[in-house]
PDB file of C-alpha atoms in Angstrom:
ATOM      1  CA  MET A   1      36.308 -65.893 126.314  1.00  0.00           C
ATOM      2  CA  LYS A   2      32.782 -64.894 127.129  1.00  0.00           C
ATOM      3  CA  ARG A   3      33.801 -61.241 127.101  1.00  0.00           C
ATOM      4  CA  ILE A   4      35.352 -61.595 123.635  1.00  0.00           C
ATOM      5  CA  LEU A   5      32.173 -63.139 122.281  1.00  0.00           C
ATOM      6  CA  ILE A   6      30.137 -60.258 123.682  1.00  0.00           C
ATOM      7  CA  VAL A   7      32.404 -57.719 121.956  1.00  0.00           C
ATOM      8  CA  ILE A   8      32.207 -59.581 118.640  1.00  0.00           C
ATOM      9  CA  ALA A   9      28.414 -59.791 118.923  1.00  0.00           C
ATOM     10  CA  GLY A  10      28.271 -56.046 119.553  1.00  0.00           C
ATOM     11  CA  LEU A  11      30.368 -55.350 116.462  1.00  0.00           C
ATOM     12  CA  ILE A  12      28.177 -57.593 114.334  1.00  0.00           C
ATOM     13  CA  LEU A  13      25.045 -55.852 115.632  1.00  0.00           C
ATOM     14  CA  ALA A  14      26.494 -52.380 114.918  1.00  0.00           C
ATOM     15  CA  LEU A  15      27.474 -53.453 111.418  1.00  0.00           C
ATOM     16  CA  ALA A  16      23.977 -54.796 110.760  1.00  0.00           C
ATOM     17  CA  VAL A  17      22.368 -51.557 111.923  1.00  0.00           C
ATOM     18  CA  ALA A  18      24.711 -49.529 109.702  1.00  0.00           C
ATOM     19  CA  CYS A  19      23.925 -51.644 106.648  1.00  0.00           C
ATOM     20  CA  SER A  20      20.163 -51.391 107.224  1.00  0.00           C
ATOM     21  CA  ALA A  21      20.178 -47.553 107.336  1.00  0.00           C
ATOM     22  CA  GLU A  22      18.829 -45.633 104.311  1.00  0.00           C
ATOM     23  CA  PRO A  23      21.542 -44.581 101.889  1.00  0.00           C
ATOM     24  CA  THR A  24      22.388 -40.910 101.625  1.00  0.00           C
ATOM     25  CA  LEU A  25      20.288 -39.328  98.865  1.00  0.00           C
ATOM     26  CA  VAL A  26      22.237 -37.754  96.028  1.00  0.00           C
ATOM     27  CA  PRO A  27      20.428 -34.643  94.705  1.00  0.00           C
ATOM     28  CA  LYS A  28      19.091 -35.120  91.206  1.00  0.00           C
ATOM     29  CA  VAL A  29      20.157 -32.652  88.564  1.00  0.00           C
ATOM     30  CA  PRO A  30      17.050 -31.504  86.629  1.00  0.00           C
ATOM     31  CA  THR A  31      17.046 -32.327  82.955  1.00  0.00           C
ATOM     32  CA  PRO A  32      17.170 -29.086  80.969  1.00  0.00           C
ATOM     33  CA  THR A  33      13.911 -28.303  79.134  1.00  0.00           C
ATOM     34  CA  THR A  34      14.167 -27.322  75.498  1.00  0.00           C
ATOM     35  CA  VAL A  35      12.325 -24.016  74.894  1.00  0.00           C
ATOM     36  CA  PRO A  36      10.757 -23.855  71.429  1.00  0.00           C
ATOM     37  CA  PRO A  37      12.008 -20.864  69.408  1.00  0.00           C
ATOM     38  CA  VAL A  38       9.599 -17.938  69.175  1.00  0.00           C
ATOM     39  CA  GLU A  39       8.779 -17.006  65.607  1.00  0.00           C
ATOM     40  CA  THR A  40       9.262 -13.295  65.000  1.00  0.00           C
ATOM     41  CA  ALA A  41       7.062 -11.755  62.335  1.00  0.00           C
ATOM     42  CA  THR A  42       8.942  -9.857  59.673  1.00  0.00           C
ATOM     43  CA  PRO A  43       7.989  -6.184  60.090  1.00  0.00           C
ATOM     44  CA  ARG A  44       6.243  -4.578  57.114  1.00  0.00           C
ATOM     45  CA  PRO A  45       8.226  -1.753  55.514  1.00  0.00           C
ATOM     46  CA  VAL A  46       7.122   1.694  56.651  1.00  0.00           C
ATOM     47  CA  ALA A  47       4.791   3.434  54.200  1.00  0.00           C
ATOM     48  CA  GLU A  48       6.568   6.139  52.227  1.00  0.00           C
ATOM     49  CA  TRP A  49       3.367   8.145  51.765  1.00  0.00           C
ATOM     50  CA  SER A  50       0.435   9.455  53.791  1.00  0.00           C
ATOM     51  CA  LEU A  51      -3.120  10.481  52.965  1.00  0.00           C
ATOM     52  CA  GLU A  52      -3.237  14.260  53.266  1.00  0.00           C
ATOM     53  CA  ASP A  53      -6.815  15.139  52.335  1.00  0.00           C
ATOM     54  CA  THR A  54      -9.953  14.043  50.497  1.00  0.00           C
ATOM     55  CA  THR A  55     -12.231  16.665  48.955  1.00  0.00           C
ATOM     56  CA  VAL A  56     -15.608  16.308  47.271  1.00  0.00           C
ATOM     57  CA  ARG A  57     -16.486  19.017  44.766  1.00  0.00           C
ATOM     58  CA  GLY A  58     -19.704  18.278  42.925  1.00  0.00           C
ATOM     59  CA  ASP A  59     -19.315  14.868  41.278  1.00  0.00           C
ATOM     60  CA  THR A  60     -15.520  15.009  41.560  1.00  0.00           C
ATOM     61  CA  VAL A  61     -13.433  13.531  44.378  1.00  0.00           C
ATOM     62  CA  ILE A  62      -9.871  14.769  44.887  1.00  0.00           C
ATOM     63  CA  VAL A  63      -7.474  12.571  46.894  1.00  0.00           C
ATOM     64  CA  ALA A  64      -4.280  14.380  47.943  1.00  0.00           C
ATOM     65  CA  ILE A  65      -1.350  12.181  49.004  1.00  0.00           C
ATOM     66  CA  PHE A  66       1.899  13.375  50.555  1.00  0.00           C
ATOM     67  CA  PHE A  67       4.973  11.432  49.415  1.00  0.00           C
ATOM     68  CA  HIS A  68       8.072  10.998  51.577  1.00  0.00           C
ATOM     69  CA  SER A  69       9.752   9.379  48.561  1.00  0.00           C
ATOM     70  CA  THR A  70       8.432   8.094  45.236  1.00  0.00           C
ATOM     71  CA  PRO A  71       6.881   4.648  45.795  1.00  0.00           C
ATOM     72  CA  SER A  72       4.490   3.069  43.336  1.00  0.00           C
ATOM     73  CA  ILE A  73       0.910   3.199  44.617  1.00  0.00           C
ATOM     74  CA  ASP A  74      -2.596   2.483  43.397  1.00  0.00           C
ATOM     75  CA  VAL A  75      -5.411   4.890  44.293  1.00  0.00           C
ATOM     76  CA  THR A  76      -9.052   4.036  43.609  1.00  0.00           C
ATOM     77  CA  VAL A  77     -12.416   5.527  44.518  1.00  0.00           C
ATOM     78  CA  GLY A  78     -15.280   3.058  44.395  1.00  0.00           C
ATOM     79  CA  GLY A  79     -12.961   0.730  42.484  1.00  0.00           C
ATOM     80  CA  ASN A  80     -12.403   3.354  39.778  1.00  0.00           C
ATOM     81  CA  PRO A  81      -8.942   4.585  38.759  1.00  0.00           C
ATOM     82  CA  PRO A  82      -8.279   8.344  38.668  1.00  0.00           C
ATOM     83  CA  THR A  83      -9.249  10.278  35.556  1.00  0.00           C
ATOM     84  CA  ARG A  84      -6.249  12.586  35.961  1.00  0.00           C
ATOM     85  CA  LYS A  85      -3.712  13.732  38.509  1.00  0.00           C
ATOM     86  CA  ALA A  86      -1.826  16.891  39.360  1.00  0.00           C
ATOM     87  CA  GLU A  87       1.735  16.624  40.658  1.00  0.00           C
ATOM     88  CA  THR A  88       3.019  19.356  42.919  1.00  0.00           C
ATOM     89  CA  LEU A  89       5.663  17.393  44.790  1.00  0.00           C
ATOM     90  CA  PRO A  90       5.758  16.298  47.502  1.00  0.00           C
ATOM     91  CA  THR A  91       1.940  16.177  47.096  1.00  0.00           C
ATOM     92  CA  ILE A  92       0.086  14.470  44.253  1.00  0.00           C
ATOM     93  CA  SER A  93      -3.657  15.056  43.818  1.00  0.00           C
ATOM     94  CA  TYR A  94      -5.698  12.307  42.154  1.00  0.00           C
ATOM     95  CA  PHE A  95      -8.964  13.355  40.478  1.00  0.00           C
ATOM     96  CA  PHE A  96     -11.975  11.065  40.145  1.00  0.00           C
ATOM     97  CA  GLU A  97     -14.568  12.790  37.985  1.00  0.00           C
ATOM     98  CA  ASP A  98     -18.202  12.132  37.018  1.00  0.00           C
ATOM     99  CA  LEU A  99     -18.839   9.852  39.995  1.00  0.00           C
ATOM    100  CA  ASP A 100     -22.330   8.593  40.754  1.00  0.00           C
ATOM    101  CA  PRO A 101     -24.090   9.933  43.868  1.00  0.00           C
ATOM    102  CA  GLY A 102     -23.627   7.902  47.043  1.00  0.00           C
ATOM    103  CA  GLU A 103     -20.847   6.632  49.282  1.00  0.00           C
ATOM    104  CA  HIS A 104     -17.577   5.625  47.655  1.00  0.00           C
ATOM    105  CA  LYS A 105     -14.661   3.776  49.256  1.00  0.00           C
ATOM    106  CA  VAL A 106     -11.241   5.360  48.831  1.00  0.00           C
ATOM    107  CA  GLU A 107      -8.404   2.813  48.795  1.00  0.00           C
ATOM    108  CA  ILE A 108      -4.675   3.469  48.646  1.00  0.00           C
ATOM    109  CA  GLN A 109      -2.155   0.622  48.422  1.00  0.00           C
ATOM    110  CA  ASP A 110       1.521   0.432  47.592  1.00  0.00           C
ATOM    111  CA  VAL A 111       3.643  -2.425  46.259  1.00  0.00           C
ATOM    112  CA  MET A 112       4.927  -3.225  49.773  1.00  0.00           C
ATOM    113  CA  GLY A 113       1.426  -4.036  51.035  1.00  0.00           C
ATOM    114  CA  ASN A 114       0.816  -0.852  53.010  1.00  0.00           C
ATOM    115  CA  MET A 115      -2.823   0.167  52.685  1.00  0.00           C
ATOM    116  CA  GLU A 116      -5.155   2.900  53.889  1.00  0.00           C
ATOM    117  CA  SER A 117      -8.843   3.347  53.212  1.00  0.00           C
ATOM    118  CA  THR A 118     -11.592   5.842  53.945  1.00  0.00           C
ATOM    119  CA  SER A 119     -14.874   6.816  52.342  1.00  0.00           C
ATOM    120  CA  VAL A 120     -16.457   9.877  50.785  1.00  0.00           C
ATOM    121  CA  VAL A 121     -20.041  10.775  49.920  1.00  0.00           C
ATOM    122  CA  VAL A 122     -20.966  12.346  46.602  1.00  0.00           C
ATOM    123  CA  ASP A 123     -24.259  14.216  46.812  1.00  0.00           C
ATOM    124  CA  GLU A 124     -26.930  14.214  44.152  1.00  0.00           C
ATOM    125  CA  GLN A 125     -26.132  17.025  41.752  1.00  0.00           C
ATOM    126  CA  VAL A 126     -29.080  19.380  41.444  1.00  0.00           C
ATOM    127  CA  ALA A 127     -29.164  22.330  39.087  1.00  0.00           C
ATOM    128  CA  ASP A 128     -28.806  25.449  41.188  1.00  0.00           C
ATOM    129  CA  ASN A 129     -28.821  28.994  39.891  1.00  0.00           C
ATOM    130  CA  GLY A 130     -26.732  29.936  42.910  1.00  0.00           C
ATOM    131  CA  SER A 131     -23.868  27.557  42.062  1.00  0.00           C
ATOM    132  CA  GLU A 132     -20.327  28.865  41.725  1.00  0.00           C
ATOM    133  CA  PRO A 133     -19.618  30.846  38.548  1.00  0.00           C
ATOM    134  CA  GLU A 134     -17.429  29.061  36.037  1.00  0.00           C
ATOM    135  CA  TRP A 135     -14.358  31.223  36.629  1.00  0.00           C
ATOM    136  CA  LEU A 136     -14.516  30.601  40.382  1.00  0.00           C
ATOM    137  CA  ALA A 137     -15.188  26.861  40.058  1.00  0.00           C
ATOM    138  CA  GLU A 138     -12.134  26.509  37.811  1.00  0.00           C
ATOM    139  CA  TRP A 139      -9.997  28.563  40.193  1.00  0.00           C
ATOM    140  CA  LEU A 140     -11.079  26.465  43.177  1.00  0.00           C
ATOM    141  CA  THR A 141     -10.316  23.239  41.304  1.00  0.00           C
ATOM    142  CA  ASN A 142      -6.814  24.479  40.526  1.00  0.00           C
ATOM    143  CA  LEU A 143      -6.341  25.544  44.141  1.00  0.00           C
ATOM    144  CA  GLN A 144      -7.356  22.084  45.337  1.00  0.00           C
ATOM    145  CA  ALA A 145      -4.886  20.556  42.889  1.00  0.00           C
ATOM    146  CA  LEU A 146      -2.137  22.892  44.150  1.00  0.00           C
ATOM    147  CA  GLU A 147      -1.685  24.195  40.611  1.00  0.00           C
ATOM    148  CA  VAL A 148      -1.728  27.880  41.600  1.00  0.00           C
ATOM    149  CA  ASP A 149       1.448  29.761  42.456  1.00  0.00           C
ATOM    150  CA  ASN A 150       1.125  31.850  45.628  1.00  0.00           C
ATOM    151  CA  PRO A 151      -2.418  30.700  46.490  1.00  0.00           C
ATOM    152  CA  PRO A 152      -4.503  33.094  48.603  1.00  0.00           C
ATOM    153  CA  MET A 153      -5.025  32.656  52.295  1.00  0.00           C
ATOM    154  CA  SER A 154      -8.799  32.897  51.918  1.00  0.00           C
ATOM    155  CA  ILE A 155     -11.610  33.794  49.527  1.00  0.00           C
ATOM    156  CA  THR A 156     -14.864  35.064  51.015  1.00  0.00           C
ATOM    157  CA  ARG A 157     -18.058  36.018  49.216  1.00  0.00           C
ATOM    158  CA  TYR A 158     -19.970  39.083  50.427  1.00  0.00           C
ATOM    159  CA  GLU A 159     -22.972  41.052  49.316  1.00  0.00           C
ATOM    160  CA  ASN A 160     -21.976  44.691  49.305  1.00  0.00           C
ATOM    161  CA  GLN A 161     -24.443  47.417  48.360  1.00  0.00           C
ATOM    162  CA  GLY A 162     -26.591  44.860  46.566  1.00  0.00           C
ATOM    163  CA  GLU A 163     -23.687  43.422  44.568  1.00  0.00           C
ATOM    164  CA  VAL A 164     -21.825  40.130  45.040  1.00  0.00           C
ATOM    165  CA  VAL A 165     -18.111  40.634  45.604  1.00  0.00           C
ATOM    166  CA  TYR A 166     -15.225  38.329  46.481  1.00  0.00           C
ATOM    167  CA  TYR A 167     -12.710  39.421  49.078  1.00  0.00           C
ATOM    168  CA  VAL A 168      -9.351  37.690  48.551  1.00  0.00           C
ATOM    169  CA  VAL A 169      -6.762  37.824  51.332  1.00  0.00           C
ATOM    170  CA  ASN A 170      -3.263  36.951  50.160  1.00  0.00           C
ATOM    171  CA  GLN A 171      -0.639  35.037  52.127  1.00  0.00           C
ATOM    172  CA  CYS A 172       1.779  37.790  53.074  1.00  0.00           C
ATOM    173  CA  CYS A 173       0.879  40.831  55.131  1.00  0.00           C
ATOM    174  CA  ASP A 174       2.656  43.211  52.741  1.00  0.00           C
ATOM    175  CA  GLN A 175       0.598  42.027  49.758  1.00  0.00           C
ATOM    176  CA  TYR A 176      -2.557  43.792  48.699  1.00  0.00           C
ATOM    177  CA  SER A 177      -5.869  42.071  49.258  1.00  0.00           C
ATOM    178  CA  ASP A 178      -8.074  41.816  46.164  1.00  0.00           C
ATOM    179  CA  LEU A 179     -11.716  42.710  45.729  1.00  0.00           C
ATOM    180  CA  LEU A 180     -13.336  40.972  42.738  1.00  0.00           C
ATOM    181  CA  ASP A 181     -16.772  41.441  41.243  1.00  0.00           C
ATOM    182  CA  ALA A 182     -19.225  38.616  40.468  1.00  0.00           C
ATOM    183  CA  GLU A 183     -17.476  38.011  37.125  1.00  0.00           C
ATOM    184  CA  GLY A 184     -14.037  37.725  38.692  1.00  0.00           C
ATOM    185  CA  ASN A 185     -12.863  41.135  37.536  1.00  0.00           C
ATOM    186  CA  LEU A 186     -10.581  43.088  39.834  1.00  0.00           C
ATOM    187  CA  ILE A 187     -12.297  46.041  41.489  1.00  0.00           C
ATOM    188  CA  GLY A 188      -9.291  47.112  43.527  1.00  0.00           C
ATOM    189  CA  HIS A 189      -7.224  46.550  46.658  1.00  0.00           C
ATOM    190  CA  PRO A 190      -9.128  47.642  49.771  1.00  0.00           C
ATOM    191  CA  ASP A 191      -6.351  46.867  52.253  1.00  0.00           C
ATOM    192  CA  GLY A 192      -2.982  45.193  52.696  1.00  0.00           C
ATOM    193  CA  GLY A 193       0.303  46.338  51.240  1.00  0.00           C
ATOM    194  CA  VAL A 194       3.155  47.969  53.110  1.00  0.00           C
ATOM    195  CA  THR A 195       0.912  50.583  54.717  1.00  0.00           C
ATOM    196  CA  GLY A 196      -1.987  48.182  55.245  1.00  0.00           C
ATOM    197  CA  ARG A 197      -4.335  50.626  53.505  1.00  0.00           C
ATOM    198  CA  GLY A 198      -4.454  48.968  50.103  1.00  0.00           C
ATOM    199  CA  ASP A 199      -4.454  51.153  47.018  1.00  0.00           C
ATOM    200  CA  GLY A 200      -6.009  54.040  48.928  1.00  0.00           C
ATOM    201  CA  VAL A 201      -8.895  54.195  46.467  1.00  0.00           C
ATOM    202  CA  THR A 202     -11.012  51.056  46.889  1.00  0.00           C
ATOM    203  CA  VAL A 203     -13.360  51.279  49.852  1.00  0.00           C
ATOM    204  CA  PHE A 204     -14.479  47.971  51.367  1.00  0.00           C
ATOM    205  CA  ASP A 205     -14.572  46.888  54.987  1.00  0.00           C
ATOM    206  CA  PRO A 206     -15.732  43.315  55.733  1.00  0.00           C
ATOM    207  CA  THR A 207     -16.090  44.084  59.439  1.00  0.00           C
ATOM    208  CA  GLY A 208     -19.676  43.458  60.474  1.00  0.00           C
ATOM    209  CA  LEU A 209     -20.616  41.920  57.122  1.00  0.00           C
ATOM    210  CA  LYS A 210     -21.869  38.350  56.936  1.00  0.00           C
ATOM    211  CA  GLY A 211     -19.711  36.537  54.423  1.00  0.00           C
ATOM    212  CA  GLU A 212     -19.566  33.027  52.984  1.00  0.00           C
ATOM    213  CA  GLU A 213     -16.164  31.387  53.054  1.00  0.00           C
ATOM    214  CA  VAL A 214     -15.377  29.979  49.616  1.00  0.00           C
ATOM    215  CA  TRP A 215     -11.749  28.953  50.137  1.00  0.00           C
ATOM    216  CA  LEU A 216      -9.484  28.614  53.158  1.00  0.00           C
ATOM    217  CA  GLY A 217      -5.836  27.941  52.452  1.00  0.00           C
ATOM    218  CA  ARG A 218      -3.906  25.158  54.178  1.00  0.00           C
TER     219      ARG A 218
END
């Protein structure tokens, strides 16, 4: 009987120890975190134009814009709209004439919000007896506006034997070069042509002469 009681007491003690042990931990599943959505900015449409060149000639500013298509744009210089424009697609030249001396902001903006800006400086216009003759000034303006068919590669002013002459090099190697006098009259063709010797009559060699570049084609 005593032995039975000892066995029962042992079982009770083992059961008590088992009940007092820490329960097995069940791993917790992390609660998923809600990630806020990232706002993506709507991309601005690509500009269908690009500023090609700005030129200041006296009190006139010429803004040349290259168009990849035909969007609607506004072009201003110092807040002023253009006085005229010349279209030689894909380039359009905007003219801003009779501008006051000083720095002027050039702004270009299209209907899609694309914008580009730069600045130009118009110098004080001073009467100068050595200014370009009227025929040349008009020719240069038309060249800037791309209104001349087959524009020359370059125009250079030289003083030759005490006289002012203009040496005009044309685009193609088989074209004659032109030699003009101070009034714009053709003197002859000193070089160029198929043989490279011009008309064979006009003698002029710019080598070694100090010239003033008047126009350089694009």
